[in-house]
Structure formats: structure tokens, C-alpha cells
mmCIF file of C-alpha atoms and ligand atoms in Angstrom:
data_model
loop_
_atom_site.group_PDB
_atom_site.id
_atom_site.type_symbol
_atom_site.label_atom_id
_atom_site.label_comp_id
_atom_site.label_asym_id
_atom_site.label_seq_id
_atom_site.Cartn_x
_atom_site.Cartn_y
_atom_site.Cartn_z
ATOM 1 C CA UNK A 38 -74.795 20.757 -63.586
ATOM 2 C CA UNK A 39 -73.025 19.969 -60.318
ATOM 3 C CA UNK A 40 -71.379 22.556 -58.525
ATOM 4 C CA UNK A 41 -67.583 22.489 -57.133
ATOM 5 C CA UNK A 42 -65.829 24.324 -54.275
ATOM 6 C CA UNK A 43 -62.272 25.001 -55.440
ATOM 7 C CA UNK A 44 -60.105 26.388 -52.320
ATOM 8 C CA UNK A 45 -57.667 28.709 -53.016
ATOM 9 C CA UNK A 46 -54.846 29.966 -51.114
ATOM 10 C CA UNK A 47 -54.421 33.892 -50.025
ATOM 11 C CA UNK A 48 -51.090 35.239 -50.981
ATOM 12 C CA UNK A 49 -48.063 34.075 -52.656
ATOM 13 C CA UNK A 50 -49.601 31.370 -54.483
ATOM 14 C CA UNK A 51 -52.521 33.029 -55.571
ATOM 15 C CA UNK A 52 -51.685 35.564 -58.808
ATOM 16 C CA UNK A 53 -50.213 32.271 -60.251
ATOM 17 C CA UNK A 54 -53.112 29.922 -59.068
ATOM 18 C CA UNK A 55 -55.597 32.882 -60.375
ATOM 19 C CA UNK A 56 -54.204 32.967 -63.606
ATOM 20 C CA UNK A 57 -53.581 29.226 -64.376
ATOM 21 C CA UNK A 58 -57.531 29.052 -63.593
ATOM 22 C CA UNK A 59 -58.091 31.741 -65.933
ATOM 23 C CA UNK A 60 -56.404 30.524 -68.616
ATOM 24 C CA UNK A 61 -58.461 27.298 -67.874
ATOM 25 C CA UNK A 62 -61.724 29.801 -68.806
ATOM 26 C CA UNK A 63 -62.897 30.025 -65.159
ATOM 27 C CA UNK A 64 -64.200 33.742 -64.638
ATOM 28 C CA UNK A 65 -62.144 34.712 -61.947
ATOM 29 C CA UNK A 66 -61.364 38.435 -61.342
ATOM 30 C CA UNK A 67 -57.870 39.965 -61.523
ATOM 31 C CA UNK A 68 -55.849 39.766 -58.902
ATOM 32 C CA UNK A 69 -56.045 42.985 -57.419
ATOM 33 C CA UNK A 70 -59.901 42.699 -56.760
ATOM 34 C CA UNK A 71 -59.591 39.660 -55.284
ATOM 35 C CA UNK A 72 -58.056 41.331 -52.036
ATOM 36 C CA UNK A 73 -61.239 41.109 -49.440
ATOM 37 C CA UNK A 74 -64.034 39.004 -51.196
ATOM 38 C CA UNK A 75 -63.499 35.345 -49.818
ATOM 39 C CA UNK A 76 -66.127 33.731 -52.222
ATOM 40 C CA UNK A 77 -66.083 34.184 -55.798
ATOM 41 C CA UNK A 78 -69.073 32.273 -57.465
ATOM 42 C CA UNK A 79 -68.602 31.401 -61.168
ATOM 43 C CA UNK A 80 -71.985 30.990 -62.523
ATOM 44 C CA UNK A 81 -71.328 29.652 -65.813
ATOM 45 C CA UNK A 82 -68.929 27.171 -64.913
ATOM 46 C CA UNK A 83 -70.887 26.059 -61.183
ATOM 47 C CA UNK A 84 -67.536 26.324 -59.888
ATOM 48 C CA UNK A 85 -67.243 28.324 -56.158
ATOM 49 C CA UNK A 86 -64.027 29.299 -55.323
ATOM 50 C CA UNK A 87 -63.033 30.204 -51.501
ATOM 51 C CA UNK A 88 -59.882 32.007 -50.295
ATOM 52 C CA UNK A 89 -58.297 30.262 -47.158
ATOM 53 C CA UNK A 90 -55.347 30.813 -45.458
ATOM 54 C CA UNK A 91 -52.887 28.585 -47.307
ATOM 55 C CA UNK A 92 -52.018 26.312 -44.400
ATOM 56 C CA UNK A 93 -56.445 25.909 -43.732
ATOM 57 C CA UNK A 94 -56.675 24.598 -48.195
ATOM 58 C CA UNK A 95 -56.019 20.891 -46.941
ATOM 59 C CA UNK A 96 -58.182 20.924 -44.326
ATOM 60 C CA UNK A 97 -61.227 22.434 -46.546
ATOM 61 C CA UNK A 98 -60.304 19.976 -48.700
ATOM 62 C CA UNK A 99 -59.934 16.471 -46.294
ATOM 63 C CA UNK A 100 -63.632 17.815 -44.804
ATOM 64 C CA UNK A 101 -65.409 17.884 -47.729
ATOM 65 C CA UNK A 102 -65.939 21.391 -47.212
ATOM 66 C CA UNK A 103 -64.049 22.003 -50.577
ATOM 67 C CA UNK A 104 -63.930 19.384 -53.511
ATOM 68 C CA UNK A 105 -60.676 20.968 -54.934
ATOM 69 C CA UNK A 106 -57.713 22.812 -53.390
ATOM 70 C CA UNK A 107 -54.379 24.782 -54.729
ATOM 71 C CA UNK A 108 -51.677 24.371 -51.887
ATOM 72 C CA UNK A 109 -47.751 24.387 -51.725
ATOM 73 C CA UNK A 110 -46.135 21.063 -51.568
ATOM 74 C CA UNK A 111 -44.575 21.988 -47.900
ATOM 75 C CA UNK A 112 -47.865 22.778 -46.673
ATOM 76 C CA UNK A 113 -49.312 19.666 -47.559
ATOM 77 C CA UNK A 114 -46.081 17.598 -46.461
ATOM 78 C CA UNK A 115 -46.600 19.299 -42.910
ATOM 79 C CA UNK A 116 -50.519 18.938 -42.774
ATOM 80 C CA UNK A 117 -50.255 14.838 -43.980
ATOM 81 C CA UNK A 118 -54.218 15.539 -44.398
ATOM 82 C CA UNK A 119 -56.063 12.247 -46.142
ATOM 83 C CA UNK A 120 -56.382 13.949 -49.463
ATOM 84 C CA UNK A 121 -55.644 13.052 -52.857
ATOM 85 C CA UNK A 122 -52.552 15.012 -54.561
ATOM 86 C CA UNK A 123 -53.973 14.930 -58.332
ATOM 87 C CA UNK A 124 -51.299 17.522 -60.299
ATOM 88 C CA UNK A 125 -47.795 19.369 -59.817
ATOM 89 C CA UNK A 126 -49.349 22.803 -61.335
ATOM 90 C CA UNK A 127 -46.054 23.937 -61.441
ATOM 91 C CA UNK A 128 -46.589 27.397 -59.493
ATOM 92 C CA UNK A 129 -44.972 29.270 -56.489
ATOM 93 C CA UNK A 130 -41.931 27.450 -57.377
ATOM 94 C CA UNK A 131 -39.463 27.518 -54.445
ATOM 95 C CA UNK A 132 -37.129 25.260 -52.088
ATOM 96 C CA UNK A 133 -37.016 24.151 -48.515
ATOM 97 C CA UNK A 134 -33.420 23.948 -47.256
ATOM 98 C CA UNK A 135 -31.191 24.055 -44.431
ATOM 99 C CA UNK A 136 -29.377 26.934 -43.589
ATOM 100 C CA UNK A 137 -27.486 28.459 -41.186
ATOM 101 C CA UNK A 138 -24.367 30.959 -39.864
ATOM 102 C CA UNK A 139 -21.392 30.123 -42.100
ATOM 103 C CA UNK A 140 -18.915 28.228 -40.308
ATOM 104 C CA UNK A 141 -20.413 27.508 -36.776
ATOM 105 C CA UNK A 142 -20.985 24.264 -34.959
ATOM 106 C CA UNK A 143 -24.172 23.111 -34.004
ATOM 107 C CA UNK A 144 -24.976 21.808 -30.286
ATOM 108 C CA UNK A 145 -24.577 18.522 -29.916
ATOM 109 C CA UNK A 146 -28.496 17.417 -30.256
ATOM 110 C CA UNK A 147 -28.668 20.318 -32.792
ATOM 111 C CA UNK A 148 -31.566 22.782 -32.186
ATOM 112 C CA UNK A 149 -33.403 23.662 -35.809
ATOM 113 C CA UNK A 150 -36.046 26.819 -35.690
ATOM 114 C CA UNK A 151 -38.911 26.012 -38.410
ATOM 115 C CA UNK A 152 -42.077 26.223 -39.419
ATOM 116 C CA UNK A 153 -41.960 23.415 -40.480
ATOM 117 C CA UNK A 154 -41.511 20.514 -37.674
ATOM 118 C CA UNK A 155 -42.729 17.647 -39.136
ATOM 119 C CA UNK A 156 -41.133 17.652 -42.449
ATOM 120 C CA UNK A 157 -37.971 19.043 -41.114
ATOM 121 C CA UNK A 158 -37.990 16.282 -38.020
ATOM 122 C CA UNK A 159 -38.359 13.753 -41.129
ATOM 123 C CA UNK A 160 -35.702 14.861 -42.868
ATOM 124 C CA UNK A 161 -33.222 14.757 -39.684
ATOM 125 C CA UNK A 162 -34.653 11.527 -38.786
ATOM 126 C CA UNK A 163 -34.101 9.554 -42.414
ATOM 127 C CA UNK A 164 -30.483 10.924 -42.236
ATOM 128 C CA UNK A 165 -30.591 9.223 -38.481
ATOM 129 C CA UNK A 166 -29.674 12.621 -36.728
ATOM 130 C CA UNK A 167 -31.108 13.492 -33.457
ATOM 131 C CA UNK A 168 -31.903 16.924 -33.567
ATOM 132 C CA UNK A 169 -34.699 19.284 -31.151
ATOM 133 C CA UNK A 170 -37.064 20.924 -33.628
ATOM 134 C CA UNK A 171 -38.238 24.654 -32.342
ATOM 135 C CA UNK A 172 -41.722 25.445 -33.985
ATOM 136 C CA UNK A 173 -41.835 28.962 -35.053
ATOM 137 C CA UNK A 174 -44.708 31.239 -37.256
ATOM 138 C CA UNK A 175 -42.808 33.499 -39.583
ATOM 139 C CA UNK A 176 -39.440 35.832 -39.583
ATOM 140 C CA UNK A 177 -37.037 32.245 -39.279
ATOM 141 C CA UNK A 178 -34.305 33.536 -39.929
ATOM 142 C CA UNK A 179 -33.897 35.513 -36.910
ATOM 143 C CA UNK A 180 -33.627 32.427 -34.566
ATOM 144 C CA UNK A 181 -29.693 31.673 -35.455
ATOM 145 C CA UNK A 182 -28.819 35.332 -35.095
ATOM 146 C CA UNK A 183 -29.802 35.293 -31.549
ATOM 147 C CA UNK A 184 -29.051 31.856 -30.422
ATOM 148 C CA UNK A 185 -32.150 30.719 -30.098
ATOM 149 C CA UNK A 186 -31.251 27.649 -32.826
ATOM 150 C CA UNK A 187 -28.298 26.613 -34.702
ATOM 151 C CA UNK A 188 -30.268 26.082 -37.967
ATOM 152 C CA UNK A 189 -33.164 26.457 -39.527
ATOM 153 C CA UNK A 190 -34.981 24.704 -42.077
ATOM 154 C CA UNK A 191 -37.442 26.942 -44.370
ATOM 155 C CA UNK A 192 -38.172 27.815 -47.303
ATOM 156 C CA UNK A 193 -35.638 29.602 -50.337
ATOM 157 C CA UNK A 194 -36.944 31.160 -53.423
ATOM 158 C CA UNK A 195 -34.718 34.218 -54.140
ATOM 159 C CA UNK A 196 -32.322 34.157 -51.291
ATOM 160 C CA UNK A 197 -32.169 37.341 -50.560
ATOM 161 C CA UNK A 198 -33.699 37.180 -46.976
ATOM 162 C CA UNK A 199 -31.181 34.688 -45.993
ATOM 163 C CA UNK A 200 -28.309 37.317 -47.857
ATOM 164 C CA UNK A 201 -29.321 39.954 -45.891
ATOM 165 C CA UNK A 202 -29.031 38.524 -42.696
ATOM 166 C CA UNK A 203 -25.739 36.911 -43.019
ATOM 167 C CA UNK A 204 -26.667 33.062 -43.514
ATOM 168 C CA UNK A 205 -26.367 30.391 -45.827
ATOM 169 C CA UNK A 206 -28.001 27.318 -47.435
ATOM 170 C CA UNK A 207 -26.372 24.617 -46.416
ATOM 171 C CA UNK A 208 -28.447 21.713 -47.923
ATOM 172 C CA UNK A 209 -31.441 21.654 -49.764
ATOM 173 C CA UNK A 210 -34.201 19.087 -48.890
ATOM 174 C CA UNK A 211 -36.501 19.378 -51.974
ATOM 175 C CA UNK A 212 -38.267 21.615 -54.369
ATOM 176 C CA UNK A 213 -41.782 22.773 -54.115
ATOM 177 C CA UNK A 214 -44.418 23.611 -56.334
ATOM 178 C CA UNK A 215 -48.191 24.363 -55.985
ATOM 179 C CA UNK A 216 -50.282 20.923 -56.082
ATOM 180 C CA UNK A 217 -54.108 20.507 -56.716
ATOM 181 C CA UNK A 218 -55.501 18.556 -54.268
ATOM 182 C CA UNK A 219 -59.107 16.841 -54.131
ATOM 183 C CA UNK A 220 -60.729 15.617 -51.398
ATOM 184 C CA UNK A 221 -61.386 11.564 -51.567
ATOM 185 C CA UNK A 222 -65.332 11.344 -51.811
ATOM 186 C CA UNK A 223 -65.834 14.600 -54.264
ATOM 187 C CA UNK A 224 -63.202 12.608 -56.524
ATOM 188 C CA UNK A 225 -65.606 9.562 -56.877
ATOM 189 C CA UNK A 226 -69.018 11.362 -56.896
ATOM 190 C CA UNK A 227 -67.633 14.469 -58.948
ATOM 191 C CA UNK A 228 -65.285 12.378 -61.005
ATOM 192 C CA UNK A 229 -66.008 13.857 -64.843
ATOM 193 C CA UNK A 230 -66.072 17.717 -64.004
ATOM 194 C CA UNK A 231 -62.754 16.884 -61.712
ATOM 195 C CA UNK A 232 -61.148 14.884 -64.471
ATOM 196 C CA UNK A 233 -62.429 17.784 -67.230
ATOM 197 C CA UNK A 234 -60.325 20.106 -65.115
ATOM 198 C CA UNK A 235 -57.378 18.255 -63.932
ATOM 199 C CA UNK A 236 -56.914 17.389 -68.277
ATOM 200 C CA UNK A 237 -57.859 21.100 -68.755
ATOM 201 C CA UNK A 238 -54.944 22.185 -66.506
ATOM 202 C CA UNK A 239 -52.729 19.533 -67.695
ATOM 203 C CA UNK A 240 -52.851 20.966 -71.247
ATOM 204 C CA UNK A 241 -52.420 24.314 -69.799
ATOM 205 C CA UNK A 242 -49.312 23.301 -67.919
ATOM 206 C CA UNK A 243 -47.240 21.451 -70.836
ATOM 207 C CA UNK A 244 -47.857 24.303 -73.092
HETATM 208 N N1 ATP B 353 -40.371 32.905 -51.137
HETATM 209 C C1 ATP B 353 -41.324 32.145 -50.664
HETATM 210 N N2 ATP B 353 -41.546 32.113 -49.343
HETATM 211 C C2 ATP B 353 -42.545 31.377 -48.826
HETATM 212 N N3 ATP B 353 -43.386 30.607 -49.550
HETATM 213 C C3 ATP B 353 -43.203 30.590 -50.873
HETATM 214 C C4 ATP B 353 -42.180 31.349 -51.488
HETATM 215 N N4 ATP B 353 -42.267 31.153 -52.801
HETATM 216 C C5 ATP B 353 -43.284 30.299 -53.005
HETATM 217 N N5 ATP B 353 -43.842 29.946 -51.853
HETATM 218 C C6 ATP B 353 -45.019 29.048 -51.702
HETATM 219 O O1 ATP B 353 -46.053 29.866 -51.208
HETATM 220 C C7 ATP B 353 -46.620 29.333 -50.004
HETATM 221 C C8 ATP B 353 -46.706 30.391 -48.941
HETATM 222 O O2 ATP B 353 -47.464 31.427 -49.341
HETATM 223 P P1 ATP B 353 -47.514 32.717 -48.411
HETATM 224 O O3 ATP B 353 -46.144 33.187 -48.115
HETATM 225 O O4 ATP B 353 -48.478 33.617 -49.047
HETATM 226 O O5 ATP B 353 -48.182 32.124 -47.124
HETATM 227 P P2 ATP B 353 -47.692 32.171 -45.638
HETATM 228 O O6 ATP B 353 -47.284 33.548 -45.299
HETATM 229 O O7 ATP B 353 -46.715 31.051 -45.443
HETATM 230 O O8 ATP B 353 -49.016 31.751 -44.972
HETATM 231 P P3 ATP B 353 -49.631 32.175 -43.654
HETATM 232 O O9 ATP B 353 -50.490 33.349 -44.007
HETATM 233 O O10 ATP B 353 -50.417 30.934 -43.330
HETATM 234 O O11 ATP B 353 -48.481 32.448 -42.733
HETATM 235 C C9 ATP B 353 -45.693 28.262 -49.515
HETATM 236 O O12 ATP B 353 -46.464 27.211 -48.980
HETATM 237 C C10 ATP B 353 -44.858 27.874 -50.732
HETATM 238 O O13 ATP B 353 -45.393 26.701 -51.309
HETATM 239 O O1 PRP B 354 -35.513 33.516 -50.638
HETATM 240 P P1 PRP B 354 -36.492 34.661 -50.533
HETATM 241 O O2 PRP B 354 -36.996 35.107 -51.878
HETATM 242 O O3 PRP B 354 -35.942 35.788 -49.733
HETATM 243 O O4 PRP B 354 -37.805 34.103 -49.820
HETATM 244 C C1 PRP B 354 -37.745 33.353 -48.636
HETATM 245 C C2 PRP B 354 -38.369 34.047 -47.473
HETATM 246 O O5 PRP B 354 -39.778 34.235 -47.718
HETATM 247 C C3 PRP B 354 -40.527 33.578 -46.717
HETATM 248 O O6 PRP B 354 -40.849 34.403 -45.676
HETATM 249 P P2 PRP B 354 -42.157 35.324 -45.668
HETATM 250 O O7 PRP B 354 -41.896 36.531 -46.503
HETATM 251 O O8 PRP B 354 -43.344 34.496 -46.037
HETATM 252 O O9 PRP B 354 -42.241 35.792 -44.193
HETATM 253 P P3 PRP B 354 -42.290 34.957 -42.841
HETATM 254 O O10 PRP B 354 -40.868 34.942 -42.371
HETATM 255 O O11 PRP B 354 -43.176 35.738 -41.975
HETATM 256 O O12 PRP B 354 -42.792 33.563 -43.137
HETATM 257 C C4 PRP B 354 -39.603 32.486 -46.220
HETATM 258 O O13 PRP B 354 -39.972 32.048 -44.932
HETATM 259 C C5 PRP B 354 -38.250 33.166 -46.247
HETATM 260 O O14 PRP B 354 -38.047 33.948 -45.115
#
């Protein structure tokens, strides 16, 4: 039988990913052993399943160096990595807006914190607004609160973060869900075990 790499991303997305798979009959452990192991082999199924850094899935994936990968829709928006996008799994459902201190200007070329820049430049640019995009890692929200932008664009799922530090969404740019991607060769050479688990998942997924 041939054997698959299926990349999987650490964190958020994972307990979902982990348990869609599951349900799919992959032997996968539960999610709290999965914590430190990065390979999991699946004997009966040949399927190997690596845990990446979610941002890193597409670019296992575009290399060859995994067949299949689980990623978030923003992730692979900002990565534009030559891969194929074969299924909306439906997971880690969230939103990437706009938001900001209620009732303040911007600058006149507005300044947006993200970390997102690419998507978030696109979206600015399609609405034909100039703006200066300031790339930033994590904690967002903090970059209005001490002038360092006058927006920012990242992602919503709850709200509370932006609650609890006094800001508001002001538009929202789209929806995101988890995606299974497959790199462009392995979907030609590994087409009937790809297609048995894309239609496998698909089942899973309308139930
Ligand atoms: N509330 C949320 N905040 C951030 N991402 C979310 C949220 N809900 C769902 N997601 C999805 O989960 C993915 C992020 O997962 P996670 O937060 O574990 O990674 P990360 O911290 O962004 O990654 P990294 O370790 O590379 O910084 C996003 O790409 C998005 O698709
Ligand atoms: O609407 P909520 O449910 O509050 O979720 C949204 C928050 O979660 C994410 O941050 P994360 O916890 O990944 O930390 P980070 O700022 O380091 O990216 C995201 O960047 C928001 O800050």
C-alpha cells in the first residue's frame, strides 16, 4: 500500500483536526498525548502524520515533504503557497476583521498592526485605500492602545480579547475555517488513497 504524510497543525486547530481524522478511522491518539511526539505513524492505514507549526503545514505541503495538510484559511491566504485547497473541513471556525478604538480617526495613510500583511494589504488595496501595514507576531491588540497603529486587522472568534481591551470590530473581511490541502504531484501519483479520504471526510463533514 502507499504511504501518506498528512501535516497537521500544533494548537488551536488540532483537537478538531484530531478528531475529524478519527472519526475518519485513522488511529490517532487523544489529544492530550499528542503534546510532544511530532510523528505519529499509523500502521494500518500507511498514513504518517507530522505536527508543524501551523504557519510551516503549507510549506510541508508545496515541498512534497507532506502529501496532505490541515491549515486555517488565513494561513494559507498569507502563505499563497502552490498547493491545491481540496475541502472546507469546517473546523477552527473563526473571522478576520478590522478593529479598532471606538470613535478615533485614523492617520491619514492609516497605519494597520497585523499578522497578517498580505491579506490585510489586499483587502485595503481592493477597497483602493492606501494604508502602511505594520507586521507583528502575536498580542495585536496591543498596537492601538499604545499608538503604535490605528487598526488592526486579525483574527475574532469569541471577542473577548478585543472586549477586554477596549476595542471594537469594525468590519469583518471573511470567515475562516480549517482547509485540507494537498500538495500538486502527491495528488496525481497518490490520487485514489487522496480521493478515498477527501470522500471519507466529506461524508464525515455533512453528517
Ligand atoms: N481565536 C482564534 N485565534 C486565532 N486563531 C484561531 C482562532 N480560532 C480559530 N483559529 C484558527 O486557528 C489557527 C491558529 O492556531 P493557533 O492559535 O494554534 O496558532 P498560532 O498561535 O497562530 O500559531 P503560531 O504558533 O504559528 O503563532 C488560525 O490560523 C485560525 O485558522
Ligand atoms: O476573539 P477571541 O476568542 O478572544 O480570540 C481572538 C484572539 O486569539 C488570537 O490570539 P492568540 O491567543 O493566538 O494569541 P496571539 O495574540 O499571541 O496571536 C487572536 O490573535 C486574537 O487575539
Amino acid at each position: 500500500m502507499e504511504k501518506l504524510v498528512v501535516a497537521l497543525p500544533k494548537g488551536r486547530i488540532m483537537e478538531e483536526a484530531v478528531d475529524l481524522l478519527r472519526q475518519c478511522g485513522f488511529s490517532l491518539p487523544k489529544n492530550g498525548d499528542l503534546s510532544r511526539k511530532l510523528i505519529i505513524e499509523d500502521d494500518e492505514s500507511q498514513l504518517t502524520f507530522i505536527l508543524a507549526k501551523p504557519s510551516d503545514v503549507p510549506i510541508y505541503v508545496e515541498y512534497g515533504a507532506a502529501d496532505l495538510g490541515v491549515v486555517g484559511k488565513d494561513v494559507l491566504l498569507e502563505e499563497s503557497r502552490d498547493v491545491y485547497e481540496l475541502l472546507d473541513l469546517q473546523i477552527a471556525g473563526c473571522r478576520l476583521s478590522v478593529a479598532g478604538i471606538p470613535g478615533t480617526q485614523t492617520r491619514m495613510i492609516p497605519r494597520i498592526a497585523t499578522k497578517f500583511p498580505k491579506v490585510a494589504f489586499d483587502y485595503f488595496r481592493r477597497q483602493g485605500k492606501q494604508v502602511e501595514i505594520i507586521k507583528l507576531n502575536g498580542s495585536i491588540e496591543i498596537a492601538p492602545l499604545i499608538g503604535l497603529s490605528d487598526r488592526i486587522v486579525d483574527i475574532v472568534s469569541t471577542g473577548r480579547t478585543l472586549k477586554e481591551n477596549g476595542l471594537v470590530e469594525m468590519e469583518e473581511i471573511m470567515t475562516i475555517t480549517s482547509r485540507l490541502i494537498a500538495n500538486r504531484m502527491s495528488y496525481r501519483m497518490k490520487h485514489p488513497m487522496i480521493t478515498h479520504i477527501v470522500d471519507t471526510l466529506e461524508k464525515i463533514i455533512k453528517k
